[in-house]
XYZ file of C-alpha atoms in Angstrom:
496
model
C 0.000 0.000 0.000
C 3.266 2.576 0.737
C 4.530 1.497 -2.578
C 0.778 2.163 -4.273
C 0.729 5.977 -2.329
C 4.229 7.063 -3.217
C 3.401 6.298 -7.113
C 0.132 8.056 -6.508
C 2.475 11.289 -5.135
C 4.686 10.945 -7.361
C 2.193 11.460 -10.315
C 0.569 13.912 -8.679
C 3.808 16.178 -8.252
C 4.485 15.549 -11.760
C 1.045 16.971 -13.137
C 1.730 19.888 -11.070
C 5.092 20.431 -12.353
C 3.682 19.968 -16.077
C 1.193 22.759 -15.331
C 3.684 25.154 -13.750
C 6.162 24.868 -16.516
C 3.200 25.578 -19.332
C 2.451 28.389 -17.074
C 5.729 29.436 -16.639
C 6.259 29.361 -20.778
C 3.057 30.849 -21.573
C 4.149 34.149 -19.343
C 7.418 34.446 -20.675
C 5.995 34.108 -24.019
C 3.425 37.444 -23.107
C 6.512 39.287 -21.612
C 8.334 39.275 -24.651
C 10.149 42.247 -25.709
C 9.198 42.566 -29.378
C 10.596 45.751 -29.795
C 14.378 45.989 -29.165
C 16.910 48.664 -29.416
C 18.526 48.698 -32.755
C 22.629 49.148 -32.365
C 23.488 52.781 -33.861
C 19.903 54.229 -33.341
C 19.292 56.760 -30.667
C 16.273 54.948 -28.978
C 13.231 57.147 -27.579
C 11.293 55.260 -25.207
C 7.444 56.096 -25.252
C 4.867 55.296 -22.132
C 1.088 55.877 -23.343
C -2.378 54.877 -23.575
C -3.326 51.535 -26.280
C -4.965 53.023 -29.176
C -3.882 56.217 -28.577
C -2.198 57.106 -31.525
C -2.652 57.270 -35.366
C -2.257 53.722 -37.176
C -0.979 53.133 -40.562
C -3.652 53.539 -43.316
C -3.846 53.516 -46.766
C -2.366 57.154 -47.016
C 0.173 57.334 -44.369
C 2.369 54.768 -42.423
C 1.306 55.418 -38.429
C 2.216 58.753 -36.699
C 5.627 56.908 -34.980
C 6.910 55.861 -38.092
C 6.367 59.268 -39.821
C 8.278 60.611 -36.983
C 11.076 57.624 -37.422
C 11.253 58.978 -40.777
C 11.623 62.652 -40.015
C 14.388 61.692 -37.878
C 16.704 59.352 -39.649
C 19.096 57.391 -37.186
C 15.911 57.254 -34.692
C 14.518 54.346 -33.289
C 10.742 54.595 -31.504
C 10.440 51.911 -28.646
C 6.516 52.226 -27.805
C 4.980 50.771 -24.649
C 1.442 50.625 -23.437
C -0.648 50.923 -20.133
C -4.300 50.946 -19.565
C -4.631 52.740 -16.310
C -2.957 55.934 -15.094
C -1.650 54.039 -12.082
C -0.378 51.491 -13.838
C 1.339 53.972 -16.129
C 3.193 55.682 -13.272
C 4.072 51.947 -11.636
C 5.944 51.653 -15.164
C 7.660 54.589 -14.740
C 8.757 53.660 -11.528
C 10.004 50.303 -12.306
C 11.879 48.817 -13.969
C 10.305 50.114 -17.830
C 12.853 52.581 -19.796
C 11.079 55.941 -20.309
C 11.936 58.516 -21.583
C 8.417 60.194 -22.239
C 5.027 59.054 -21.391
C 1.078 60.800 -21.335
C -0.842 60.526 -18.355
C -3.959 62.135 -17.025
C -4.156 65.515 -15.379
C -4.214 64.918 -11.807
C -1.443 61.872 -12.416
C 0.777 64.563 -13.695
C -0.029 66.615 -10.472
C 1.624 63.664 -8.910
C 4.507 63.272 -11.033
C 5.252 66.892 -10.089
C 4.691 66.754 -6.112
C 7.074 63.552 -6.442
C 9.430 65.389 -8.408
C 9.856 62.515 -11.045
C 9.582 64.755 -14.298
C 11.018 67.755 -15.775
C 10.358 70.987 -17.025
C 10.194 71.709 -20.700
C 12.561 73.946 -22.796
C 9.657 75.733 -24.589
C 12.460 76.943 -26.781
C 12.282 73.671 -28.459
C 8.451 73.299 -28.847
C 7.873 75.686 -31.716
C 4.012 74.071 -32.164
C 3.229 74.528 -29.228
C 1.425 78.055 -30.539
C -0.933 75.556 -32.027
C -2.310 74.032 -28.375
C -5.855 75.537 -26.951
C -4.440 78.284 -24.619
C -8.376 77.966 -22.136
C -6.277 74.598 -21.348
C -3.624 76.124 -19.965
C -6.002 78.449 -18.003
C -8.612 75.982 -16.802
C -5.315 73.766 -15.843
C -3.290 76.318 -13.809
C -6.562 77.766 -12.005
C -7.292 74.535 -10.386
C -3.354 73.109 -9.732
C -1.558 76.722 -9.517
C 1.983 76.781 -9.167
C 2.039 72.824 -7.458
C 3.167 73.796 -3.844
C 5.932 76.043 -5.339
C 7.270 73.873 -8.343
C 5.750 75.914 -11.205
C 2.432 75.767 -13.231
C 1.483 72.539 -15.126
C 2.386 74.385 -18.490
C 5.899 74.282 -17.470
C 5.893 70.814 -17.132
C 3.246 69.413 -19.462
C 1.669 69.768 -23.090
C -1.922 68.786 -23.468
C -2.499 66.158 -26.346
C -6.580 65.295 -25.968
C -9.340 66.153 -23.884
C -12.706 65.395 -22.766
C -15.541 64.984 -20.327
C -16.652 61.890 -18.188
C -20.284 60.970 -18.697
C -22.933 58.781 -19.787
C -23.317 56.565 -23.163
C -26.787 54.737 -23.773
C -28.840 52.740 -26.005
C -32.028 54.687 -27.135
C -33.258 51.266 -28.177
C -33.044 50.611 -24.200
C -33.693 54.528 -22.680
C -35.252 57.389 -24.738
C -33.525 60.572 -24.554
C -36.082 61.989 -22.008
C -35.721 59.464 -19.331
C -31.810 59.386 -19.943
C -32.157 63.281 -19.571
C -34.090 62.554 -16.260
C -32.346 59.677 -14.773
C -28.946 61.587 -14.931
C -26.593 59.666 -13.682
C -28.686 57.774 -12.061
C -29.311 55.722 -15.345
C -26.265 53.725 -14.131
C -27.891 53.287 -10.910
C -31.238 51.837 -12.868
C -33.181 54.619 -11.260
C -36.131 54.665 -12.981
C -36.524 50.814 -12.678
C -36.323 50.233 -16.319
C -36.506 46.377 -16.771
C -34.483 46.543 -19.774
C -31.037 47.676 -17.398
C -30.820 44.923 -15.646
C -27.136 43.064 -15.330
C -26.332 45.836 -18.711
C -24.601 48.824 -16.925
C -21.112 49.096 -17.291
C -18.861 51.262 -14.949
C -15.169 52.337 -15.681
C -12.976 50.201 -13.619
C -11.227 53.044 -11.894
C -12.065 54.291 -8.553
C -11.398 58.069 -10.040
C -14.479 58.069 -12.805
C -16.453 55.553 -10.520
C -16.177 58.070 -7.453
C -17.371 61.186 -9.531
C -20.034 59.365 -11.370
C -21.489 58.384 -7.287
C -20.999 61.564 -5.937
C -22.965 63.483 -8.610
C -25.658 61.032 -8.367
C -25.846 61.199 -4.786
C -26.207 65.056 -5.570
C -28.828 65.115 -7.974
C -30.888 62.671 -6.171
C -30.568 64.930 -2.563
C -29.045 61.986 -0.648
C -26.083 64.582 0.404
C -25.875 66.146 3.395
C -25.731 69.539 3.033
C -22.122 70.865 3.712
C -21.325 68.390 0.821
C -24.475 69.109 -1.517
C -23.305 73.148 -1.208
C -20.285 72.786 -2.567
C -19.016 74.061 -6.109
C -18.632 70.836 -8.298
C -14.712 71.130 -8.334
C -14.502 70.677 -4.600
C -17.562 67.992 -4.098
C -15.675 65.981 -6.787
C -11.967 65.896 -5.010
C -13.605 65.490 -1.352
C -11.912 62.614 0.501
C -13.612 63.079 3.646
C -13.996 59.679 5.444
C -18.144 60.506 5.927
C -18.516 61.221 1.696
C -16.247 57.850 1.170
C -19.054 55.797 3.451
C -21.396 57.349 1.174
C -19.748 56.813 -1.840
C -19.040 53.599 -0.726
C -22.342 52.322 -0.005
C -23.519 53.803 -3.140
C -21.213 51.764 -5.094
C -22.811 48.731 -3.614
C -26.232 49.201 -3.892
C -25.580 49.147 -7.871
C -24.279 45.917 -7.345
C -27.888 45.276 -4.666
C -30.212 46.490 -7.343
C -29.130 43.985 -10.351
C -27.737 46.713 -12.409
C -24.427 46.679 -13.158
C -23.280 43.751 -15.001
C -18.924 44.570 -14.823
C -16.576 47.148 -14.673
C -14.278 47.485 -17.658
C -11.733 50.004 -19.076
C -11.832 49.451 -22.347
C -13.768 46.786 -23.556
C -17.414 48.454 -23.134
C -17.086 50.079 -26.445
C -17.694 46.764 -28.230
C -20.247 45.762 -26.280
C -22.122 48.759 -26.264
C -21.830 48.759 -30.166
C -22.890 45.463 -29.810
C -25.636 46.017 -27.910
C -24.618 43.748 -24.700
C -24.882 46.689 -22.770
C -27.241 49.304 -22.821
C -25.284 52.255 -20.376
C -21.969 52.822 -19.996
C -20.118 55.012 -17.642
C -17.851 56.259 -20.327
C -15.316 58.980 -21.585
C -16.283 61.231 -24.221
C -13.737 60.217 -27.298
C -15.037 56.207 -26.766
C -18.459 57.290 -26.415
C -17.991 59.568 -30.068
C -16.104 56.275 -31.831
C -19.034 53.908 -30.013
C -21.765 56.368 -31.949
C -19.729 56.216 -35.239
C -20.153 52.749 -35.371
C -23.775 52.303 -33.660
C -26.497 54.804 -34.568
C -28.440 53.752 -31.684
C -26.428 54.791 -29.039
C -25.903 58.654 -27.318
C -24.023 60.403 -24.824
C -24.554 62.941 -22.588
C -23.233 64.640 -19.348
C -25.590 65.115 -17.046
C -26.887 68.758 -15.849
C -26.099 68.338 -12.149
C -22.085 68.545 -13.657
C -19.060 66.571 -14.518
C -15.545 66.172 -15.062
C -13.149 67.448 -17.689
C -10.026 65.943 -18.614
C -7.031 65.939 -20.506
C -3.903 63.719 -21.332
C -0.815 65.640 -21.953
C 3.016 64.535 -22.379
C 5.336 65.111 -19.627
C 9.315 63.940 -19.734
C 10.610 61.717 -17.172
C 13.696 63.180 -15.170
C 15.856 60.364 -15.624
C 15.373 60.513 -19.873
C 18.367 60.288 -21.081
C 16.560 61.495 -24.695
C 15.372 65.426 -23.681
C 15.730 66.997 -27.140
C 14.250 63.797 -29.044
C 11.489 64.057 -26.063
C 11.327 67.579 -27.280
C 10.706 66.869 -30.759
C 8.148 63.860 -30.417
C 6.202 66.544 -28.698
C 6.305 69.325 -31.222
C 5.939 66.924 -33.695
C 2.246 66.042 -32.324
C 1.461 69.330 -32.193
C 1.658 69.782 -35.790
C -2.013 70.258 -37.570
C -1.706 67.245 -39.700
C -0.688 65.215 -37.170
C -3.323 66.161 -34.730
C -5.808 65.666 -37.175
C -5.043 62.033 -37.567
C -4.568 61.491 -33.878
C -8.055 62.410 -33.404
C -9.716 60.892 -36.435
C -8.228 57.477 -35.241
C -8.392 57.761 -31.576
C -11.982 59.416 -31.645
C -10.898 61.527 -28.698
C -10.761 65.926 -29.547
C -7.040 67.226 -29.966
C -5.664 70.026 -27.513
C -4.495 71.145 -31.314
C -7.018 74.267 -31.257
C -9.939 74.893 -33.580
C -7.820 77.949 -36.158
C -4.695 75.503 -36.528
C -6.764 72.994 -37.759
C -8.686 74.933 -39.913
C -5.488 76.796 -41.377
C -4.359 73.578 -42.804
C -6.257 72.349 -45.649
C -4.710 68.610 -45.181
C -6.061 68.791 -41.645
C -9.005 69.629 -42.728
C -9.396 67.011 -45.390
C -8.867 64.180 -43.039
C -11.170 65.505 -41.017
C -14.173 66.046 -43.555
C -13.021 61.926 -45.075
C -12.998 60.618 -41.941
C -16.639 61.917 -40.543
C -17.668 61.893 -43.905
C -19.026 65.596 -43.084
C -19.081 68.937 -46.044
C -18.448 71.388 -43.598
C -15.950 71.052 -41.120
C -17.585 73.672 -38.705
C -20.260 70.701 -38.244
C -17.675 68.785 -36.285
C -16.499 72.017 -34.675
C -19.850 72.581 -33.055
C -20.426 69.393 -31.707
C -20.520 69.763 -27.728
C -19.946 65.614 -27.204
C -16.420 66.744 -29.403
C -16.263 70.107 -28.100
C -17.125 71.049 -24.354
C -17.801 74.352 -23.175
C -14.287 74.701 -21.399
C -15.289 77.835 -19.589
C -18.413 75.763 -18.076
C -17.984 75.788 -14.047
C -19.644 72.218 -13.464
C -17.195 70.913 -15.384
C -14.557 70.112 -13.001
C -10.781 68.753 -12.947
C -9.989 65.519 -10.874
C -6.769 66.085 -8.282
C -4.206 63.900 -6.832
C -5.506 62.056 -3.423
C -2.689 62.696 -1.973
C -2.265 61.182 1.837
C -6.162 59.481 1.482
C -4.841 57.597 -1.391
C -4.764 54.140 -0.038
C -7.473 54.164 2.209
C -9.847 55.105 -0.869
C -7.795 52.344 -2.862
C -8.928 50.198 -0.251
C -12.039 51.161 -0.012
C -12.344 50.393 -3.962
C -11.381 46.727 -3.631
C -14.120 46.132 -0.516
C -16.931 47.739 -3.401
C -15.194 45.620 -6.439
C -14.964 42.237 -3.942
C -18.693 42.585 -2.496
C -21.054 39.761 -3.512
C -17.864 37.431 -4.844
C -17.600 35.601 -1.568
C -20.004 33.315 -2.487
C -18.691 32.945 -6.044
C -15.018 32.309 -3.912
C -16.762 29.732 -1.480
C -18.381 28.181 -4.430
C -14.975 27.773 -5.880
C -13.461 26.535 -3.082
C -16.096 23.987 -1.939
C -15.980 23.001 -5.732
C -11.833 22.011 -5.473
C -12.688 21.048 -1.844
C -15.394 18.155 -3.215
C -13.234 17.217 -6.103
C -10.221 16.688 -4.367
C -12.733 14.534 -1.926
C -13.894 12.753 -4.673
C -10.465 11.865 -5.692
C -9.215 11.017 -2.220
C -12.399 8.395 -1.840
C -11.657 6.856 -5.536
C -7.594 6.324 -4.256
C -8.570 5.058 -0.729
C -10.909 2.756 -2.825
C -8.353 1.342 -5.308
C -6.001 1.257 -2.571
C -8.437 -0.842 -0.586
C -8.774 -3.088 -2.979
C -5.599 -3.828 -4.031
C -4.324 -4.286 -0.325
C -7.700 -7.006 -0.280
C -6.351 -8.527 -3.360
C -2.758 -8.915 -2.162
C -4.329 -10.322 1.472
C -6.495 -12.974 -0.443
C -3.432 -14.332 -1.973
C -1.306 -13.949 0.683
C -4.355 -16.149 2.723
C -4.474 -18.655 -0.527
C -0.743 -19.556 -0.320
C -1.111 -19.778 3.404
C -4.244 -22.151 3.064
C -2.225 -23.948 0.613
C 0.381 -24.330 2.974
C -1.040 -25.741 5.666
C -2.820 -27.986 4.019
C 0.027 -29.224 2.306
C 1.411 -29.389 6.258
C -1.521 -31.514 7.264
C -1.108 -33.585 4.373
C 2.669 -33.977 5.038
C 1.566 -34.635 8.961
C -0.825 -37.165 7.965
C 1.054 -38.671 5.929
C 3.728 -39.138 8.648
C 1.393 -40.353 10.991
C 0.453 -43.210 8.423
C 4.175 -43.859 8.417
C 4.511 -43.756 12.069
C 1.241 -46.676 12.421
C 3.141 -48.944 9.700
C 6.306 -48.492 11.278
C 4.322 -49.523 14.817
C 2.192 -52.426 13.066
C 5.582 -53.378 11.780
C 7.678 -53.509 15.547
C 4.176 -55.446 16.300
C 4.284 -57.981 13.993
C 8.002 -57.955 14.821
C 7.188 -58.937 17.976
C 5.219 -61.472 18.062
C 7.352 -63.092 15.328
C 9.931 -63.250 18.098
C 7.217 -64.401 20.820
C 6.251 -67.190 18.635
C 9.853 -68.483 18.304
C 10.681 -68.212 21.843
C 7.818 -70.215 22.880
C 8.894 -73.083 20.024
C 11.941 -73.349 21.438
C-alpha cells in the first residue's frame, strides 16, 4: 500500500510540475520584448495609452513611423498601459522611459514627487498651435504645485474630454436618460431593460465622480457636501462622503444593475448592444456612436468632469531633445488631425490651426464623412464648453490615497464571496472525490494482495496436514511393523 501511495504522489507532483512549466512558458511568451533597441539608433522610449495614436492607413504609415522617418538614425520603442496608475508603476520600475502621457491629476503627482522635468519651450515651436483655455482651466485649479511651477511648465496637453454617460435609445429614450442623470447607471427609474447591462469604468477616479454626482442630484447629500461648487464635491476625501460613496457603489451591485466594470472593452459591447449604459469617456463614447447609430451620450446637468492627457518627460530621460521633438511633432495640424480621427478623442491642437491647414481639414471632412468642417467644430460631445464651471478637474488624493484604494477593492470584492466559497467547496469536493476513488483502489488492491497472501497460506497448511498425515500413516506402519516384529519373536521363543 506505501509502494501504491508514493506512485500516486509521485504522479501527482508531476502533473503539477507539467502545469507550472506551461504556465511558466506561456508568461514568458506574453513578456516578450518585441521591440528591441537597434545598435546605432538613438532609442526614444514612449509610455502611453493603447490606441492612442494614429495607425498606418492607406495614405500614411502610423504617426511613430512618420516621426522615425523625419528623424533618420531614430529608433521609436513604444509601450502601453491601460490605467494611469499602472502607467506611473511603469515609470517607476523597472520600464525605460523617456516620455510618457498621463492624465491631469497623475501629472499633479509626477510633479509633487518630483519625477519629471520641465520643458525647454524653446524647443516646442508648435506649441502656438495648443488651446491656450487649457492652460487656463489647468493652472486655475493646480496653480503653481506647492511652489514647483504651473502645469504648463511641465506638461503639453495632447486630448481632452468629459466623463459621462453613453446609452442605447433602443433601451432609454432621450427623455428618461435626460431625467435619470446619472442615475441611469444606478437603474433609477426601474427600467426592466437595465438589468445586469450597466457598465462602470474600472477606476475608482471616474467611478467616485459618477457616485458623488448622483448622490447630488438625487438629494441623498448632506448639506455641507451638496453646497459645494462641483470642483470641490468631486476631489472630497472626507472619510463621511467615502461611506457614502461607498455604499452607493454597492447598492448598484444590490439592485441587479451593473453587469462589470471594464476600461476598455465596453465600447464593443455597447456597439454590440450587450450593454445598454456605460459610464464612459467622451472620445469612446464619439467612436461607439460612429459605429452604432443607436447609441448617445450625454453629461448630465447636475455637472461633470473634464479631462485631458498631456506629455510630460521623465527626469531620468536620457533622450530630452528627441522628447522635445516627439512633442512638437504632435502638435503639428496634420498630425493632430489624424490622432483624433483614429483615436476618436478631440485634440488640444485648437480649432484655427486645424482649420489653417487644408490637409487637416481634409482628413477631417473623409474621416466623418461631413461637407463642412464647422459641423464637427460645433459638436458639444467633441467640443465642451471649457469655460463651463460644473465641469470640473480631478486632483491627486494625496495622503487618502490608499485608504480610498482600499475602499475600492471592498466595493469591487462585495457579492464574490459566495462565487469564492463556491470555488473553493468546488476544489474542496473534487479533491474529496479523488481522495475516496484512491482510498478505494487502494483498498482493494491491499484485499487482493491479502487474499493471496491467505491462498498460499491455506495452501500451505494444508500441504502441512497432508505432510503430517502422511507421517502419521508412516509412524502406524512403522508400529504395526515392531508389532508384527514382535510377536514373530514371541512365537519363536515359545517353540523353542
Amino acid at each position: 500500500m506505501k509502494k501504491s501511495l508514493k506512485v500516486l504522489v509521485s504522479v501527482i507532483l508531476i502533473c503539477i510540475l507539467a502545469s507550472s512549466v506551461v504556465l511558466l512558458v506561456a508568461c514568458q511568451k506574453d513578456n516578450v520584448d518585441v521591440d528591441k533597441p537597434v545598435e546605432g539608433k538613438q532609442v526614444l522610449h514612449i509610455l502611453n495609452w493603447g490606441d492612442y495614436i494614429a495607425k498606418a492607413d492607406d495614405n500614411f504609415d502610423s504617426v511613430v513611423k512618420e516621426f522615425e522617418k523625419a528623424n533618420p538614425g531614430v529608433q521609436v520603442i513604444y509601450i502601453t498601459a491601460d490605467t494611469n496608475e499602472l502607467m506611473l508603476n511603469m515609470l517607476n520600475g523597472d520600464a525605460k522611459v523617456d516620455i510618457l502621457c498621463p492624465s491631469d491629476y497623475a501629472i499633479e503627482k509626477l510633479i509633487k514627487e518630483d519625477k519629471i522635468q520641465k520643458l525647454d519651450l524653446s524647443k516646442l515651436p508648435n506649441i502656438a498651435n495648443v488651446e491656450q483655455k487649457l492652460y487656463e482651466k489647468m493652472n486655475n485649479v493646480f496653480g503653481d504645485n506647492n511652489g514647483k511651477g504651473s502645469m504648463n511648465e511641465y506638461t503639453v496637453p495632447y486630448m481632452y474630454g468629459t466623463l459621462g454617460v453613453m446609452y442605447n435609445t433602443k433601451a432609454v429614450t432621450p427623455e428618461d436618460a435626460e431625467k435619470a442623470g446619472y442615475g441611469l447607471l444606478w437603474n433609477h427609474l426601474q427600467n426592466e431593460k437595465l438589468e445586469k447591462k450597466v457598465l462602470m469604468k474600472d477606476s475608482v477616479r471616474d467611478a467616485m465622480v459618477a457616485t458623488v454626482l448622483y448622490l447630488k442630484e438625487t438629494k441623498k447629500l448632506p448639506d455641507k457636501y451638496d453646497k459645494m461648487p462641483i470642483e470641490e464635491l468631486i476631489n472630497n476625501t472626507d472619510d463621511e462622503l467615502l461611506k457614502l460613496i461607498e455604499d452607493c457603489l454597492i447598492e448598484q451591485k444590490k439592485n441587479k444593475a451593473l453587469k462589470k466594470y471594464e476600461v476598455d472593452d465596453g465600447k464593443g459591447e455597447m456597439e454590440k448592444g450587450d450593454a445598454y449604459a456605460n459610464l464612459a469617456w467622451s472620445g469612446d463614447a464619439i467612436a461607439s456612436m460612429w459605429k452604432n447609430e443607436d447609441l448617445d451620450y450625454f453629461v448630465p446637468e447636475v455637472g461633470g468632469n473634464i479631462w485631458y492627457d498631456g506629455w510630460v518627460i521623465a527626469k531620468g530621460s536620457t533622450n530630452v531633445d528627441l522628447a522635445h521633438k516627439f512633442i512638437d511633432f504632435l502638435c503639428d495640424p496634420v498630425i493632430a488631425a489624424r490622432n483624433s480621427m483614429y483615436i476618436g478623442y478631440t485634440s488640444a491642437v485648437k480649432q484655427d490651426a486645424l482649420r489653417n491647414s487644408e490637409d487637416a481639414v481634409e482628413i477631417i471632412k473623409d474621416e466623418l464623412e461631413i461637407d463642412d468642417i464647422e459641423e464637427y467644430f460645433n459638436d458639444e460631445i467633441a467640443y465642451p464648453n471649457l469655460d463651463n464651471q460644473n465641469l470640473a478637474v480631478m486632483r491627486d488624493f494625496g495622503d487618502k490615497e490608499s485608504d480610498i484604494i482600499t475602499m475600492w477593492e471592498r466595493v469591487k470584492n462585495y457579492g464574490n464571496t459566495s462565487k469564492i466559497l463556491g470555488i473553493v467547496f468546488g476544489v474542496l469536493a473534487g479533491v474529496i472525490v479523488i481522495v475516496v476513488v484512491v482510498v478505494i483502489v487502494l483498498k482493494k488492491t491491499s484485499r487482493k494482495g491479502k487474499i493471496t497472501k491467505f491462498a498460499d497460506s491455506s495452501k500451505e497448511s494444508e500441504e502441512d496436514e497432508d505432510d503430517d498425515y502422511d507421517e502419521e500413516e508412516d509412524d502406524e506402519e512403522s508400529e504395526e511393523e515392531d508389532s508384527e516384529d514382535g510377536n514373530d519373536e514371541e512365537k519363536i521363543g515359545d517353540d523353542e
